[in-house]
XYZ file of C-alpha atoms in Angstrom:
245
model
C 0.191 2.595 -21.078
C 2.586 2.003 -18.191
C 1.215 2.231 -14.659
C 3.052 2.274 -11.326
C 1.264 0.367 -8.559
C 2.133 1.215 -4.948
C 0.752 0.056 -1.619
C 1.439 0.086 2.106
C 3.705 3.117 2.246
C 3.138 3.438 6.003
C 4.585 6.900 6.419
C 8.027 6.053 5.024
C 8.806 9.043 2.827
C 12.391 7.965 2.122
C 11.243 4.652 0.660
C 8.518 6.489 -1.267
C 11.047 8.939 -2.724
C 13.183 6.045 -3.968
C 10.162 4.454 -5.637
C 9.083 7.746 -7.215
C 12.573 8.220 -8.655
C 12.598 4.674 -10.040
C 9.189 4.910 -11.653
C 10.061 8.272 -13.209
C 12.954 6.568 -14.972
C 10.450 4.035 -16.313
C 8.232 6.822 -17.709
C 4.945 5.802 -16.157
C 1.765 7.470 -17.357
C -0.347 6.998 -14.222
C -0.253 5.629 -10.667
C -2.479 3.388 -8.560
C -2.050 3.554 -4.776
C -3.706 0.774 -2.807
C -3.913 2.153 0.714
C -2.162 2.206 4.096
C -0.531 5.530 3.431
C 0.872 6.799 6.726
C 0.041 4.783 9.882
C 3.070 3.371 11.763
C 5.509 5.586 9.934
C 7.783 8.416 11.023
C 6.922 10.801 8.145
C 3.130 10.706 7.681
C 2.651 14.331 6.656
C 5.533 14.224 4.185
C 4.110 11.094 2.551
C 0.658 12.605 2.070
C 2.113 15.836 0.713
C 4.124 13.898 -1.861
C 1.151 11.754 -2.854
C -1.207 14.704 -3.230
C 1.350 16.544 -5.364
C 2.124 13.766 -7.836
C 2.394 14.994 -11.448
C 0.541 11.950 -12.805
C -3.113 10.895 -12.917
C -3.391 8.969 -9.649
C -6.062 6.623 -8.306
C -6.226 5.938 -4.566
C -8.097 3.383 -2.506
C -8.346 3.260 1.275
C -6.449 0.790 3.448
C -7.362 -0.595 6.842
C -4.906 1.679 8.655
C -6.269 4.721 6.816
C -9.689 3.766 8.167
C -8.235 3.296 11.664
C -6.998 6.874 11.619
C -10.336 8.220 10.430
C -12.444 6.096 12.810
C -10.105 6.262 15.802
C -10.759 2.576 16.383
C -8.771 -0.647 15.700
C -11.409 -2.046 13.371
C -10.787 -5.646 12.369
C -8.359 -6.311 15.232
C -8.702 -8.191 18.512
C -6.245 -6.612 20.960
C -5.284 -7.131 24.577
C -5.292 -4.095 26.844
C -1.535 -3.651 26.471
C -1.700 -4.069 22.696
C -4.507 -1.530 22.400
C -2.566 0.993 24.471
C 0.406 0.631 22.103
C -1.902 0.870 19.087
C -3.515 4.055 20.407
C -0.121 5.632 21.041
C 0.725 5.167 17.352
C -2.726 6.373 16.295
C -2.513 9.567 18.329
C 1.069 10.307 17.270
C 0.163 9.895 13.602
C -3.077 11.881 13.772
C -1.440 14.835 15.515
C 1.368 14.866 12.971
C -1.113 15.367 10.107
C -2.567 18.722 9.123
C -6.260 19.276 8.433
C -5.872 18.811 4.692
C -4.140 15.457 5.138
C -6.830 14.273 7.554
C -9.568 15.293 5.140
C -7.785 13.483 2.308
C -7.797 10.227 4.311
C -11.477 10.648 5.138
C -12.408 10.916 1.466
C -10.577 7.830 0.157
C -12.807 5.220 -1.563
C -12.639 1.555 -0.548
C -12.423 0.183 -4.090
C -12.165 1.467 -7.650
C -12.601 0.162 -11.180
C -10.182 1.958 -13.502
C -9.705 1.867 -17.287
C -6.887 0.096 -19.073
C -6.279 0.098 -22.832
C -9.012 -0.695 -25.373
C -11.917 -0.807 -22.947
C -10.383 -3.211 -20.429
C -10.560 -2.430 -16.715
C -8.639 -3.145 -13.518
C -10.252 -3.648 -10.115
C -8.368 -2.026 -7.221
C -8.858 -2.646 -3.489
C -6.700 -2.895 -0.375
C -7.426 -6.273 1.261
C -10.486 -7.765 -0.438
C -13.403 -6.218 -2.313
C -15.590 -7.175 0.639
C -13.715 -5.346 3.430
C -10.453 -3.697 4.467
C -9.332 -6.294 7.006
C -9.328 -9.837 5.617
C -5.972 -11.388 4.770
C -5.601 -13.263 1.487
C -2.017 -14.547 1.745
C 0.437 -14.908 -1.101
C -0.024 -18.691 -1.122
C -3.832 -18.682 -0.929
C -5.503 -21.359 -3.078
C -6.510 -20.219 -6.546
C -10.118 -20.973 -5.615
C -9.896 -18.376 -2.835
C -8.587 -15.721 -5.212
C -11.344 -16.567 -7.657
C -14.073 -16.374 -5.024
C -12.876 -13.252 -3.216
C -11.526 -11.251 -6.155
C -12.649 -12.351 -9.618
C -16.252 -13.119 -8.717
C -16.614 -9.676 -7.139
C -15.877 -8.005 -10.499
C -15.981 -10.676 -13.235
C -15.426 -8.260 -16.119
C -12.109 -6.877 -14.861
C -8.947 -7.837 -16.735
C -6.668 -7.395 -13.709
C -7.042 -7.417 -9.909
C -4.672 -5.408 -7.696
C -4.529 -5.448 -3.909
C -2.120 -4.714 -1.048
C -2.411 -5.360 2.713
C -0.175 -8.441 3.050
C 3.188 -6.706 2.447
C 4.254 -9.504 0.087
C 4.677 -8.896 -3.652
C 3.145 -11.388 -6.071
C 1.762 -11.926 -9.544
C -0.588 -14.879 -9.968
C -3.039 -15.928 -12.661
C -6.655 -16.776 -11.864
C -8.985 -17.830 -14.671
C -6.468 -16.404 -17.125
C -6.354 -13.000 -15.420
C -3.474 -11.530 -13.389
C -3.797 -10.914 -9.667
C -1.155 -8.389 -8.599
C 0.137 -7.386 -5.198
C 2.928 -4.787 -5.409
C 4.181 -5.498 -1.890
C 4.948 -2.730 0.580
C 6.806 0.469 -0.180
C 7.528 1.304 3.451
C 7.313 -1.871 5.585
C 8.073 -5.045 3.583
C 7.368 -8.367 5.327
C 8.989 -10.752 2.813
C 12.576 -10.676 4.054
C 13.785 -8.060 1.556
C 14.095 -4.598 3.156
C 14.102 -2.746 -0.159
C 11.016 -0.749 -1.119
C 8.603 -2.774 -3.253
C 6.234 -1.696 -6.015
C 5.033 -2.893 -9.437
C 4.695 -1.771 -13.037
C 1.734 -2.715 -15.229
C 1.908 -2.385 -19.009
C -1.276 -2.588 -21.057
C -1.573 -2.329 -24.841
C -5.115 -3.638 -25.220
C -4.020 -7.149 -26.156
C -1.553 -8.033 -23.415
C -1.098 -7.187 -19.746
C 2.383 -7.438 -18.243
C 3.064 -7.060 -14.518
C 6.627 -6.521 -13.277
C 7.655 -6.448 -9.614
C 10.313 -3.895 -8.671
C 12.599 -3.573 -5.614
C 14.374 -0.309 -4.871
C 17.039 0.348 -2.204
C 16.901 3.442 -0.011
C 18.714 4.762 3.072
C 17.151 2.600 5.779
C 19.392 3.901 8.551
C 18.505 7.515 7.754
C 14.840 6.593 8.141
C 15.502 4.812 11.450
C 17.242 7.939 12.741
C 14.201 10.025 11.807
C 11.869 7.628 13.654
C 13.904 7.941 16.849
C 14.500 11.683 16.492
C 10.761 12.267 16.210
C 10.099 10.001 19.207
C 7.724 7.757 17.319
C 6.099 5.420 19.877
C 6.805 2.390 17.661
C 10.353 3.395 16.686
C 11.848 0.094 17.880
C 9.346 -1.913 15.837
C 9.801 0.291 12.776
C 13.588 -0.055 12.999
C 13.378 -3.839 13.149
C 10.987 -4.116 10.202
C 12.799 -1.770 7.841
C 16.182 -3.289 8.651
C 15.055 -6.897 8.265
C 12.088 -6.748 5.902
C 10.065 -8.796 8.387
C 7.457 -8.059 11.048
C 8.812 -7.615 14.556
């Protein structure tokens, strides 16, 4: 089986379209989506419509920003008054650009999932850590940290997949792959192309491949400004540079 793994789309439907086209060419059989679907993006409704209409078996888990939208609170953050005002402007803009079905979809997302691979193996999917939606496990975290936070939470899994950090990686912990597909819509690793991953499982071997896909960044920036997104300047900087503002 060949699986596409996506995370941190952040309302960027143009980047998502490029990834969907690329993975179709690779003939995937299913998709895993690891959260942060639409917050801080100019096309939140379009992203959720595409995701809910995918013609593949698809497994979703909730991200921290998905929970922010549902809860209406910056859970896991410590913000100054000015920062919270900016955060709430993005929250309100996003929420009011989603229809009732999209809002309900976000409310029903699970925080973690165990999914089957070939020949009885399983993969463990979560957004940040199995313990919560907020903690950051960076790309260069010690192997002992990955073992403690990920493997020990689900020792029988053959693969661990998470998002949240907007950096793509494949690492081995206790002989098992830990995969982060990076961010589709807001990469932070210096490469502005959309990022995702492919997983191939035949029951004996697991292979993880990181993919980067170009898309029309300037067209997306124009949409952000045309729709008067409150974080349009920040979005433009990130998608042009592949780094946080």
